[in-house]
JSON list of C-alpha atoms in Angstrom, two decimals:
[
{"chain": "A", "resi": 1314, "resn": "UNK", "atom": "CA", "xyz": [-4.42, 22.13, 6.64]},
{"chain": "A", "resi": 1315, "resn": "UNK", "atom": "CA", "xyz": [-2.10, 19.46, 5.46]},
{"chain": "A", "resi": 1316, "resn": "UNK", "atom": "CA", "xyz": [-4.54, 16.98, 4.77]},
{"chain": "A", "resi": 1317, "resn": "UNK", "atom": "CA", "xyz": [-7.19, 19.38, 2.72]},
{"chain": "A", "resi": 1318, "resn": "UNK", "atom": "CA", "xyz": [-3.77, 20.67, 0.26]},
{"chain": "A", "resi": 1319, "resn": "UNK", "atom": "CA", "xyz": [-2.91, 16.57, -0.29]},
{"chain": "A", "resi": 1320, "resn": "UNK", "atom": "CA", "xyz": [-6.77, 16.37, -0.67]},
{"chain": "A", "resi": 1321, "resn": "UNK", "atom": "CA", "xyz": [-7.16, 19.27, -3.21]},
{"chain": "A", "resi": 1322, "resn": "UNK", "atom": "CA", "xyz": [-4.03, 18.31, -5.35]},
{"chain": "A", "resi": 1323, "resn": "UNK", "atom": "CA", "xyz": [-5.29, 14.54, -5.30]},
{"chain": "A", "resi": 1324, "resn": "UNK", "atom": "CA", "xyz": [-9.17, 15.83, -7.82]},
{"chain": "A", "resi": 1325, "resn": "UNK", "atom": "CA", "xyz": [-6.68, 17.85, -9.89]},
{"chain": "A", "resi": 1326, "resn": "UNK", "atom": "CA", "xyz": [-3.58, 15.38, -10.44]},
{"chain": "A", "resi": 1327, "resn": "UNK", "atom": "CA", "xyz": [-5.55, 12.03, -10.02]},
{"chain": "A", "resi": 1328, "resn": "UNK", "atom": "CA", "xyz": [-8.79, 10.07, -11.33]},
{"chain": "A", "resi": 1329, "resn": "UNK", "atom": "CA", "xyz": [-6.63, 6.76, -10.55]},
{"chain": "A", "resi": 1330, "resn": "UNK", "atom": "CA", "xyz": [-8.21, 6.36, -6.79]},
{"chain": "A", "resi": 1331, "resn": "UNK", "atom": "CA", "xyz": [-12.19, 7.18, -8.03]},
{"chain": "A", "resi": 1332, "resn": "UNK", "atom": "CA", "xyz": [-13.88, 4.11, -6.93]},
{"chain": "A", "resi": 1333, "resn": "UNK", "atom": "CA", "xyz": [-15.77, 3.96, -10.45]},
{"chain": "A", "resi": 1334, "resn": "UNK", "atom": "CA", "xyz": [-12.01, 3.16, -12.00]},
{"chain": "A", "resi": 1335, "resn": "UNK", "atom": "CA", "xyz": [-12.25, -0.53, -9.89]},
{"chain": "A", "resi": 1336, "resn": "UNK", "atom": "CA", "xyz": [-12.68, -2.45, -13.39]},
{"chain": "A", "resi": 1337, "resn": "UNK", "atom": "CA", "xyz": [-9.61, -1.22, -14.55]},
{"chain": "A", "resi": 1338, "resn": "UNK", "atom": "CA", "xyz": [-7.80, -4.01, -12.37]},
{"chain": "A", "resi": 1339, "resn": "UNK", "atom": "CA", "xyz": [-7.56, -7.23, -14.01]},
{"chain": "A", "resi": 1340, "resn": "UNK", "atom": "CA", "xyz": [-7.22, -10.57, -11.73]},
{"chain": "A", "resi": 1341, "resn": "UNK", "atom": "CA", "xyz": [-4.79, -12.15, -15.14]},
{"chain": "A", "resi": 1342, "resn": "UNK", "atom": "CA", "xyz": [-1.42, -13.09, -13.81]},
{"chain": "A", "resi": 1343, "resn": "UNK", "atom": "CA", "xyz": [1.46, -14.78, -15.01]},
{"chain": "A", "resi": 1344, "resn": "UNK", "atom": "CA", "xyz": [3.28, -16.22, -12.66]},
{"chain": "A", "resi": 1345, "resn": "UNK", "atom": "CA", "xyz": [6.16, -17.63, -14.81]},
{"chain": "A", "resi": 1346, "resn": "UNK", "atom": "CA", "xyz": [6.64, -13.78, -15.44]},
{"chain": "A", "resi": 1347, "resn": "UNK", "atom": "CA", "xyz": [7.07, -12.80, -11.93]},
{"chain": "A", "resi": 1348, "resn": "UNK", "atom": "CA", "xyz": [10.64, -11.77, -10.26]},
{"chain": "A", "resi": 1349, "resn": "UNK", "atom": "CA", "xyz": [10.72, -13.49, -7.25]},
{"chain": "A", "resi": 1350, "resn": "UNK", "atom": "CA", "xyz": [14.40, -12.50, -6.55]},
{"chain": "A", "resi": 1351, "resn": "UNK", "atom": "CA", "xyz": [14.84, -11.98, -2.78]},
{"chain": "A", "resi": 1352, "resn": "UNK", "atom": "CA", "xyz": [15.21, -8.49, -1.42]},
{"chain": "A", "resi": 1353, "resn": "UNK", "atom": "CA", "xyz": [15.69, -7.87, 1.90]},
{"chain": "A", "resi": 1354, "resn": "UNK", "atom": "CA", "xyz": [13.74, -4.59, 3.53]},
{"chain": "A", "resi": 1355, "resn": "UNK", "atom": "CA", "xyz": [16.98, -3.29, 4.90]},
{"chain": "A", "resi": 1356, "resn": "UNK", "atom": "CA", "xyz": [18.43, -3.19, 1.75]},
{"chain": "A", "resi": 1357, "resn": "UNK", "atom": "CA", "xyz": [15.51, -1.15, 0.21]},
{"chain": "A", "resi": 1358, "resn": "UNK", "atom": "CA", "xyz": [15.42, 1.24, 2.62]},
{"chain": "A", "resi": 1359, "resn": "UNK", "atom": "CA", "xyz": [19.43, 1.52, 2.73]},
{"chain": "A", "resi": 1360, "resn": "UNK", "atom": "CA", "xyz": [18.64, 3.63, -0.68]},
{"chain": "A", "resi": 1361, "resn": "UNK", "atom": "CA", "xyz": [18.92, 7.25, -1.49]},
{"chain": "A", "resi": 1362, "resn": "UNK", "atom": "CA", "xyz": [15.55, 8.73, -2.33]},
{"chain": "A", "resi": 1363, "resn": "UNK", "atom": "CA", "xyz": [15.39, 12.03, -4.34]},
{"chain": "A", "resi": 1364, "resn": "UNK", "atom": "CA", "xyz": [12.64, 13.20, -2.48]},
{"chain": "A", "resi": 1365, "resn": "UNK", "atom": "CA", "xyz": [12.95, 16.71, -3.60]},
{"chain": "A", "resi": 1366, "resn": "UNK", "atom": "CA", "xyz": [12.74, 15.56, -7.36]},
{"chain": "A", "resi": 1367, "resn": "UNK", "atom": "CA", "xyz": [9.86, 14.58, -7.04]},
{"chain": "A", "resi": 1368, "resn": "UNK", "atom": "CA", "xyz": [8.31, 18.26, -6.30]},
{"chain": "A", "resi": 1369, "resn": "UNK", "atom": "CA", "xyz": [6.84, 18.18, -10.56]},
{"chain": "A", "resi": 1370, "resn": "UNK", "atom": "CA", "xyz": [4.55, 15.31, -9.98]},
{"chain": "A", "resi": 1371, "resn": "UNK", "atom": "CA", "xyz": [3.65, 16.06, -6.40]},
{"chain": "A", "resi": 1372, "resn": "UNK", "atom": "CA", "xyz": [2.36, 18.86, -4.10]},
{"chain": "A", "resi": 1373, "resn": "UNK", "atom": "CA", "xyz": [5.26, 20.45, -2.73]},
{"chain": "A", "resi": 1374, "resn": "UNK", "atom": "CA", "xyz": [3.47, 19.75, 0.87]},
{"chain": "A", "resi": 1375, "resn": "UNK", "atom": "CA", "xyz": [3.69, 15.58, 0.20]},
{"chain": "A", "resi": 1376, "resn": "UNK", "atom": "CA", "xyz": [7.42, 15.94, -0.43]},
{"chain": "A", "resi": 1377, "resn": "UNK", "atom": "CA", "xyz": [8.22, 17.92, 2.48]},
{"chain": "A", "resi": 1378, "resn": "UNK", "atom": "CA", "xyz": [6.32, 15.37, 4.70]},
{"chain": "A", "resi": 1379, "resn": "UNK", "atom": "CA", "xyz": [8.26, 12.96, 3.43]},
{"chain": "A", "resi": 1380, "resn": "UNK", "atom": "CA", "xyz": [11.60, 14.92, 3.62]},
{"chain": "A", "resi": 1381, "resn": "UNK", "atom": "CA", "xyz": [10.63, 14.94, 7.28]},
{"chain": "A", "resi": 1382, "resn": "UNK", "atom": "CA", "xyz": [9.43, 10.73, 7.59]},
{"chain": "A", "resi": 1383, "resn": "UNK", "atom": "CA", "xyz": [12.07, 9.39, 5.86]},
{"chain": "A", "resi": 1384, "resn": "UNK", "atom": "CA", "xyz": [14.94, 7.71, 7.44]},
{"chain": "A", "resi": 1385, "resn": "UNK", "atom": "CA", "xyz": [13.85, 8.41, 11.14]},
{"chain": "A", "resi": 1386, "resn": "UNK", "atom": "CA", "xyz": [13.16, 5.56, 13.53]},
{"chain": "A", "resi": 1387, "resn": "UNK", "atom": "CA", "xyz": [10.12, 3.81, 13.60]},
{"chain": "A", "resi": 1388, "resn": "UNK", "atom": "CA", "xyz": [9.54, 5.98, 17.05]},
{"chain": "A", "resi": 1389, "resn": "UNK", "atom": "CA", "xyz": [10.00, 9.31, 15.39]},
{"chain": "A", "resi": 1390, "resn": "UNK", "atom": "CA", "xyz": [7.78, 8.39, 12.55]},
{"chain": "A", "resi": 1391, "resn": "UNK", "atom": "CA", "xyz": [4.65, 6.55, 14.58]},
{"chain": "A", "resi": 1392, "resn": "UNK", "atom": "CA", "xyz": [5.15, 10.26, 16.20]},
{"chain": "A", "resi": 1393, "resn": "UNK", "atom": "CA", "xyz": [4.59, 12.14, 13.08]},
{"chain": "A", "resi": 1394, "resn": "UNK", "atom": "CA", "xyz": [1.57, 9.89, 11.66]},
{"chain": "A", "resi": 1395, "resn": "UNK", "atom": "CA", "xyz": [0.17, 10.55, 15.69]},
{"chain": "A", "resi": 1396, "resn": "UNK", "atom": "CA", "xyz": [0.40, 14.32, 14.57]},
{"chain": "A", "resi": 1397, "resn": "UNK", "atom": "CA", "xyz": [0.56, 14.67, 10.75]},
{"chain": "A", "resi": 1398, "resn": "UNK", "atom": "CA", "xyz": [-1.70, 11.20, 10.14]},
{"chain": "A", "resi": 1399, "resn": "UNK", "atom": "CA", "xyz": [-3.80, 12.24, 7.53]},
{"chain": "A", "resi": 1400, "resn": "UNK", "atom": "CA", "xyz": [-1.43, 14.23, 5.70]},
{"chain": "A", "resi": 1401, "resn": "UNK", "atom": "CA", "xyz": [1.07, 11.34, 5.32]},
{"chain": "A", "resi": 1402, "resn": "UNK", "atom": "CA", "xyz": [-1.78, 9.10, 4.31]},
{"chain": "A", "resi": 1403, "resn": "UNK", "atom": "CA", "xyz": [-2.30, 11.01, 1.42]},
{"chain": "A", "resi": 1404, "resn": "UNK", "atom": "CA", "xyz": [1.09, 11.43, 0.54]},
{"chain": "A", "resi": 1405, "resn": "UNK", "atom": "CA", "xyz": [1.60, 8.13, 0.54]},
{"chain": "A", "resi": 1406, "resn": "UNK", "atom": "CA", "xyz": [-1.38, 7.33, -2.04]},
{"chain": "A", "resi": 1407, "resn": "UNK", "atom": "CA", "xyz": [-0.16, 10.92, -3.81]},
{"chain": "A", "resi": 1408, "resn": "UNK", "atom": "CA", "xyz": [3.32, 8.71, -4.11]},
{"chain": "A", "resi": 1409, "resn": "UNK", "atom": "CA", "xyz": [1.42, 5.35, -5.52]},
{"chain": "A", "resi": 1410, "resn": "UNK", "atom": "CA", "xyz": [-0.20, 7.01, -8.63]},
{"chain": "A", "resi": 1411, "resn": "UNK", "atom": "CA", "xyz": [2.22, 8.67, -9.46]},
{"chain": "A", "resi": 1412, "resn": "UNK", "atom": "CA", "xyz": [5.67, 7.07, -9.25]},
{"chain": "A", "resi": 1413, "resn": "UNK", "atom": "CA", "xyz": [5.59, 3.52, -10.88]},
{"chain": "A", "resi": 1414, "resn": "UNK", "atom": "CA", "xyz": [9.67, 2.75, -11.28]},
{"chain": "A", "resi": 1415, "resn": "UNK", "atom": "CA", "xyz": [10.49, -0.50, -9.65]},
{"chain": "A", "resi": 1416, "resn": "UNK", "atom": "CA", "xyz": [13.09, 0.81, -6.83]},
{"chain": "A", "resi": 1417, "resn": "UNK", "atom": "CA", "xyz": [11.19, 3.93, -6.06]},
{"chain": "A", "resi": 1418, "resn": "UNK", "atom": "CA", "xyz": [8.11, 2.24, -5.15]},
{"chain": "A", "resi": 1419, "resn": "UNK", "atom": "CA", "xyz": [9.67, -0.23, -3.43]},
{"chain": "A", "resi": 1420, "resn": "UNK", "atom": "CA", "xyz": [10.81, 1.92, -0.61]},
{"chain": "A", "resi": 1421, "resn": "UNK", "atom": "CA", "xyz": [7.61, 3.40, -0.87]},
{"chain": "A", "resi": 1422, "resn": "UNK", "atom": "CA", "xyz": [5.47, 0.14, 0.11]},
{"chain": "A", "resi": 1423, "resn": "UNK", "atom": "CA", "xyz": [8.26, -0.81, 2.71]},
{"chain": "A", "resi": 1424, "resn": "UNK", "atom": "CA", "xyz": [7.27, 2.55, 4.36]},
{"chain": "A", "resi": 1425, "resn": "UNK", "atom": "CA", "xyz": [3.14, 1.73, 4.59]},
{"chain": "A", "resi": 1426, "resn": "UNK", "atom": "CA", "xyz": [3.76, -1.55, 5.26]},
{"chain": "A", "resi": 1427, "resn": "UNK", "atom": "CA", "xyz": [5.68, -1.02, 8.45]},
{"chain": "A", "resi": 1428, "resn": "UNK", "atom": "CA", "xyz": [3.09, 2.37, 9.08]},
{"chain": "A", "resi": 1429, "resn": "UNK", "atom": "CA", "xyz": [0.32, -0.12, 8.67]},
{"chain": "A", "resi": 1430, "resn": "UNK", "atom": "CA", "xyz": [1.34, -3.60, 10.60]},
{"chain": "A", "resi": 1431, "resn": "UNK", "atom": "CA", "xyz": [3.03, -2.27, 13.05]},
{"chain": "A", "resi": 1432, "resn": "UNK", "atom": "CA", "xyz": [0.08, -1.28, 14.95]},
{"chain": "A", "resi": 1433, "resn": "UNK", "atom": "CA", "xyz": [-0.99, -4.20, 17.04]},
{"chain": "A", "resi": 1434, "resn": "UNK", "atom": "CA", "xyz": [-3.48, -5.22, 19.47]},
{"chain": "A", "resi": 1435, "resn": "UNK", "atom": "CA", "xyz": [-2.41, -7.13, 22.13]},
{"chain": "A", "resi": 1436, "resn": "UNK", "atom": "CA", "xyz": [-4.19, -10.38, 20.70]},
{"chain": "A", "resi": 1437, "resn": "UNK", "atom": "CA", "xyz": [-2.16, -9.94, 17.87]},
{"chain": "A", "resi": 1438, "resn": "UNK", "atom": "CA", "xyz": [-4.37, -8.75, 15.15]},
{"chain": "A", "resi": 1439, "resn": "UNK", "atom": "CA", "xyz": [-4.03, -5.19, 13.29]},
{"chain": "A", "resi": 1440, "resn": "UNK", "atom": "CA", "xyz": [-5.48, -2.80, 15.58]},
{"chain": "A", "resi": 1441, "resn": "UNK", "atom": "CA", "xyz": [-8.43, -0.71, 13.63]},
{"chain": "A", "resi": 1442, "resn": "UNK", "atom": "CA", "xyz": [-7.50, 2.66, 15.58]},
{"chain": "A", "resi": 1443, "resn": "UNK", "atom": "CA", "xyz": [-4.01, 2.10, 14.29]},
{"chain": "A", "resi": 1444, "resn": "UNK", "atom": "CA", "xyz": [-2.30, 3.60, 11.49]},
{"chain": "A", "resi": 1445, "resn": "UNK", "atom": "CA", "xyz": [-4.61, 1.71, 9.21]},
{"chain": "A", "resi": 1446, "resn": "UNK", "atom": "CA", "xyz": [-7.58, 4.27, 10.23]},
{"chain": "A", "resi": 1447, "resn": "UNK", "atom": "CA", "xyz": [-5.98, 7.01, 8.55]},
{"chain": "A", "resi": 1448, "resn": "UNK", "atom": "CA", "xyz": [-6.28, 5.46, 5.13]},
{"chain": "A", "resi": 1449, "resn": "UNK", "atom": "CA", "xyz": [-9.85, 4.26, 5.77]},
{"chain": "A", "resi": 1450, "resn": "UNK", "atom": "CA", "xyz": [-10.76, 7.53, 6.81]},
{"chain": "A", "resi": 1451, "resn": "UNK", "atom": "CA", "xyz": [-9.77, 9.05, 3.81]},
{"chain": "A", "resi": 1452, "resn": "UNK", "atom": "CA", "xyz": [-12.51, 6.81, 1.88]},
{"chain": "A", "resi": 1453, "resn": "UNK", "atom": "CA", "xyz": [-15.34, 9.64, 3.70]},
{"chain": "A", "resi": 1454, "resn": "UNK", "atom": "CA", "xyz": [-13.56, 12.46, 1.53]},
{"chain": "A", "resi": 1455, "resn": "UNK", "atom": "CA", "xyz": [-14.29, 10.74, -1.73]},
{"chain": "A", "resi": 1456, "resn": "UNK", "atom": "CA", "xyz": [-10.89, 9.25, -2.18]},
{"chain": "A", "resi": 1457, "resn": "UNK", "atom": "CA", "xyz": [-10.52, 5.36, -2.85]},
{"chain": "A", "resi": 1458, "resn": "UNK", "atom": "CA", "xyz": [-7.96, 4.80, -0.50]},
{"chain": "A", "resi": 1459, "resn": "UNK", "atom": "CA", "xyz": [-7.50, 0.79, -1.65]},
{"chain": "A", "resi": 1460, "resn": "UNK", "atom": "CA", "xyz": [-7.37, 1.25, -5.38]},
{"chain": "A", "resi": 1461, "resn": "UNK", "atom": "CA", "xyz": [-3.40, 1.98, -5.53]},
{"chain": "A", "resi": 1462, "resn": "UNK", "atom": "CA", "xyz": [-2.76, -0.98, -3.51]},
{"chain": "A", "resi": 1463, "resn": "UNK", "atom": "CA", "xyz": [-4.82, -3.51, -5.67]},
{"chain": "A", "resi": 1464, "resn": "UNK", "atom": "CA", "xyz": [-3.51, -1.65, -9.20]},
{"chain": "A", "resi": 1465, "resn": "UNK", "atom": "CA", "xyz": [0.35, -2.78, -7.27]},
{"chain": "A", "resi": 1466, "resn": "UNK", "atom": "CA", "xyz": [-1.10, -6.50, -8.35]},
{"chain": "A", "resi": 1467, "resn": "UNK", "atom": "CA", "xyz": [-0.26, -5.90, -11.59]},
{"chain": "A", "resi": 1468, "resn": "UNK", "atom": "CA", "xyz": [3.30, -5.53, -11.46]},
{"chain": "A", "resi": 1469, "resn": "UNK", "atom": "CA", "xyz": [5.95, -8.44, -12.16]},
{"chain": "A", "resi": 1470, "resn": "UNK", "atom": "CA", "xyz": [8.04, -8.21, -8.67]},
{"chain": "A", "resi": 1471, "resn": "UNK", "atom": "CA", "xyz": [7.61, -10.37, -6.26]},
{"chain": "A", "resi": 1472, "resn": "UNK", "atom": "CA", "xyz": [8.68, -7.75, -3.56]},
{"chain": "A", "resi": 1473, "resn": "UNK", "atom": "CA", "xyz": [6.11, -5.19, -4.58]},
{"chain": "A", "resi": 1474, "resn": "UNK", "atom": "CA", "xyz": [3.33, -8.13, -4.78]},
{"chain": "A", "resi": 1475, "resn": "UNK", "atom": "CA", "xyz": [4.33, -9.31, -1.12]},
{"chain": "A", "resi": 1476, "resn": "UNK", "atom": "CA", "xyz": [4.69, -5.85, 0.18]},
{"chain": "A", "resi": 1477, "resn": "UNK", "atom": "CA", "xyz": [1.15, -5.23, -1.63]},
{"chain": "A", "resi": 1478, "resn": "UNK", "atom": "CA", "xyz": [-0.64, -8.29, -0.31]},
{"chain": "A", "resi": 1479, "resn": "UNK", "atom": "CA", "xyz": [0.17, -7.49, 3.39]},
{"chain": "A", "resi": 1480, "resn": "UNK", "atom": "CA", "xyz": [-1.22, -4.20, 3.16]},
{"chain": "A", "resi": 1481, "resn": "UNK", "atom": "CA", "xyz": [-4.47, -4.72, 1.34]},
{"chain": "A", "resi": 1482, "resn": "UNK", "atom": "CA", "xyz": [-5.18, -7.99, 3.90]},
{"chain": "A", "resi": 1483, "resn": "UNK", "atom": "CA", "xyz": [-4.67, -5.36, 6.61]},
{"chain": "A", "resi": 1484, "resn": "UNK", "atom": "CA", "xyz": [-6.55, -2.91, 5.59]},
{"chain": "A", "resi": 1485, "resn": "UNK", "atom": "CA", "xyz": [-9.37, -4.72, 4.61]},
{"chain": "A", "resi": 1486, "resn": "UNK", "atom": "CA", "xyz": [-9.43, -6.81, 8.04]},
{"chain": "A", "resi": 1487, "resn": "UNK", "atom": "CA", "xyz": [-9.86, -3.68, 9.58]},
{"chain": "A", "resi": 1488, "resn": "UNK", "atom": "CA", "xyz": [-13.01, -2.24, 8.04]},
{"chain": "A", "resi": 1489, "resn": "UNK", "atom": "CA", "xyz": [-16.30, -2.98, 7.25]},
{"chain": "A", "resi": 1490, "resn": "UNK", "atom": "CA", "xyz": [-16.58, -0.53, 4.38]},
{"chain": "A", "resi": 1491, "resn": "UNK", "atom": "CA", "xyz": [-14.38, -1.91, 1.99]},
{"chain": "A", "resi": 1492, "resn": "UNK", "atom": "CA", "xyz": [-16.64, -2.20, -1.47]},
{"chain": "A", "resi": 1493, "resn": "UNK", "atom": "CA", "xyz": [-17.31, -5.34, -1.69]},
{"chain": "A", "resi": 1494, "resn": "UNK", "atom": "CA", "xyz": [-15.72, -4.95, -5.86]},
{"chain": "A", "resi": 1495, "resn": "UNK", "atom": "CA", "xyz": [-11.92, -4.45, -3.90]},
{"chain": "A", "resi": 1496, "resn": "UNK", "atom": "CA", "xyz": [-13.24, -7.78, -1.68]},
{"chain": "A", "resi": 1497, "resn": "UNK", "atom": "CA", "xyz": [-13.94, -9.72, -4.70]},
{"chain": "A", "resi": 1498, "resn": "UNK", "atom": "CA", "xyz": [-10.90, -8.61, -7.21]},
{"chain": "A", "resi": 1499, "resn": "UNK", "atom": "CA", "xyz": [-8.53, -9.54, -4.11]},
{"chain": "A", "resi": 1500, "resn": "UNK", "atom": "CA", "xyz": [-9.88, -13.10, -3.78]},
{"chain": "A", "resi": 1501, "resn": "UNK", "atom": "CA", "xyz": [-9.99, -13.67, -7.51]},
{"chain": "A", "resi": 1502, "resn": "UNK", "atom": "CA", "xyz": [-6.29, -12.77, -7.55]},
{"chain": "A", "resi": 1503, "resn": "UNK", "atom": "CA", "xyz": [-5.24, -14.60, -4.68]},
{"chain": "A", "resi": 1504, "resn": "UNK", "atom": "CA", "xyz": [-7.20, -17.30, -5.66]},
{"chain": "A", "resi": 1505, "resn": "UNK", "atom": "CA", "xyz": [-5.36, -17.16, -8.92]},
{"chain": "A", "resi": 1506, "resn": "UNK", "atom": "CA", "xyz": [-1.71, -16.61, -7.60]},
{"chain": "A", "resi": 1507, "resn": "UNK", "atom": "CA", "xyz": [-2.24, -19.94, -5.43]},
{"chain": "A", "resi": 1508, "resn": "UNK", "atom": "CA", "xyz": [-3.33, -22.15, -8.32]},
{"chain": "A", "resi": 1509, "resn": "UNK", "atom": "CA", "xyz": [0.10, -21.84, -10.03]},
{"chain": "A", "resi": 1510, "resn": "UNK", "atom": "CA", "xyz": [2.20, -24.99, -9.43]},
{"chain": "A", "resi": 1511, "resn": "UNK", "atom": "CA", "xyz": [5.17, -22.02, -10.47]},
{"chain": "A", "resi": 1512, "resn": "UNK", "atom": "CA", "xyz": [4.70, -20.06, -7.20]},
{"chain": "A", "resi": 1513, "resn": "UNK", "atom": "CA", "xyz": [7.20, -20.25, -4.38]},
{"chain": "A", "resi": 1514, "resn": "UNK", "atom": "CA", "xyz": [6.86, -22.17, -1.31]},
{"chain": "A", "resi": 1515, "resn": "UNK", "atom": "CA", "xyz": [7.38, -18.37, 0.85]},
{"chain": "A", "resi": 1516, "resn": "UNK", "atom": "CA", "xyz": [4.78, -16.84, -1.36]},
{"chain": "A", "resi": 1517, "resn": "UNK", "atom": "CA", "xyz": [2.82, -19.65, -1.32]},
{"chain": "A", "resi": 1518, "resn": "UNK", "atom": "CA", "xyz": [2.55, -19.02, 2.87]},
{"chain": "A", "resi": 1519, "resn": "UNK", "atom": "CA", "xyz": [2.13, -15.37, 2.21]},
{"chain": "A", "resi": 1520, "resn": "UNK", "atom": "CA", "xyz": [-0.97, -15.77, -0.03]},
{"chain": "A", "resi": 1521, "resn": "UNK", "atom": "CA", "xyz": [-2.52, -18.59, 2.21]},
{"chain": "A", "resi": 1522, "resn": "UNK", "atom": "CA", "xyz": [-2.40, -16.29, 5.02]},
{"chain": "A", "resi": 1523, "resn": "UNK", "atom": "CA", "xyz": [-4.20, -13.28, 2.98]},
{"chain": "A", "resi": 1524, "resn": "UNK", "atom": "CA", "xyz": [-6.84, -15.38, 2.46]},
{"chain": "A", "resi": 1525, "resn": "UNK", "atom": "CA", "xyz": [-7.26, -16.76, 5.82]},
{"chain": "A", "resi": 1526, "resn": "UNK", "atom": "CA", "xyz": [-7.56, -13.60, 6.45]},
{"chain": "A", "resi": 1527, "resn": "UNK", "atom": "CA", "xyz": [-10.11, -12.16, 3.67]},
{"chain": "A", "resi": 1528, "resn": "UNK", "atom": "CA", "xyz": [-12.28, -14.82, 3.59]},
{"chain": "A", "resi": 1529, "resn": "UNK", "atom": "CA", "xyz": [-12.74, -14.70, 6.79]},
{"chain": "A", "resi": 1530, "resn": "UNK", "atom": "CA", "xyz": [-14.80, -11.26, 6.45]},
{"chain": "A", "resi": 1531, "resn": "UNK", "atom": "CA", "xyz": [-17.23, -13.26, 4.85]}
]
């Protein structure tokens, strides 16, 4: 199947989502150093993406799936996660460790983060059966599905961060099996972020509200 090529090609090309890696993220951050130039999502997703270059760092299968996703309505493509789910799941983490230029993976993240928070319950909150599932799921094949989103924290761009932050707060408000290690770097760097008298008012809002809703899994 789709999902067991993505899953082969991911213990060959990557150690980067083993959940032993986890202390390779660091909860440092300079704020002074981060970009916080606005970019609007339309914009990013207005660009040209060589998806077919992309075929010597990723299985041929991941790029095709995303030949497929990309630039179809949201309808068409909460269709193909309905049929191909796990498969684009692991292309998307396939994409994360290993494309790491700024423009790239922004239209990357805009792609999960729409996947991921568009799936809601009618009291509002991220629905668990959602989208969000697929990536959780993949945790029970021995893939750490939440390492290339908390590695994203590292980066200097404030679109990336945001785009980062929503997804990790949604994904870990939506399971219990998170390791607790991925619980505690994500507070530490929130934790961190809001302490800076350099950050944003907009970001500030966006990092209150990932911790309203982290800390609430207490």
């Amino acid at each position: 199947s789709v999902f067991l090529v993505l899953r082969s090609s991911f213990n060959i090309m990557q150690t980067a989502s083993l959940i032993d890696d986890t202390p390779s993220i660091t909860t440092d951050i300079d704020v002074a150093s981060i970009d916080f130039t606005p970019i609007d999502s339309a914009h990013v997703l207005s660009r040209p993406v060589p998806w077919n270059s992309y075929k010597t760092i990723l299985p041929e299968t991941a790029v095709q799936l995303m030949v497929n996703y990309d630039k179809q309505s949201i309808s068409t493509q909460k269709a193909l996660l309905q049929k191909q789910g796990p498969g684009y799941a692991g292309a998307f983490l396939a994409l994360l460790d290993n494309i790491h230029q700024m423009e790239p993976l922004q239209y990357i993240l805009t792609l999960i983060e729409s996947a991921v928070t568009n799936d809601i319950r009618w009291d509002g909150a991220p629905d668990p059966e959602g989208t969000v599932k697929l990536f959780h799921d993949l945790a029970a094949t021995g893939v750490d599905p939440y390492l290339p989103f908390l590695r994203l924290l590292t980066y200097q761009n404030w679109y990336i961060l945001n785009s980062a932050i929503k997804i990790i707060s949604t994904l870990f408000s939506t399971s219990e099996a998170v390791p607790a290690k991925h619980h505690e770097i994500f507070v530490s760097w929130l934790t961190r972020l809001l302490k800076s008298s350099k950050l944003p008012e907009g970001a500030i809002r966006t990092v209150m509200d990932a911790l309203a809703v982290v800390l609430r899994l207490d």
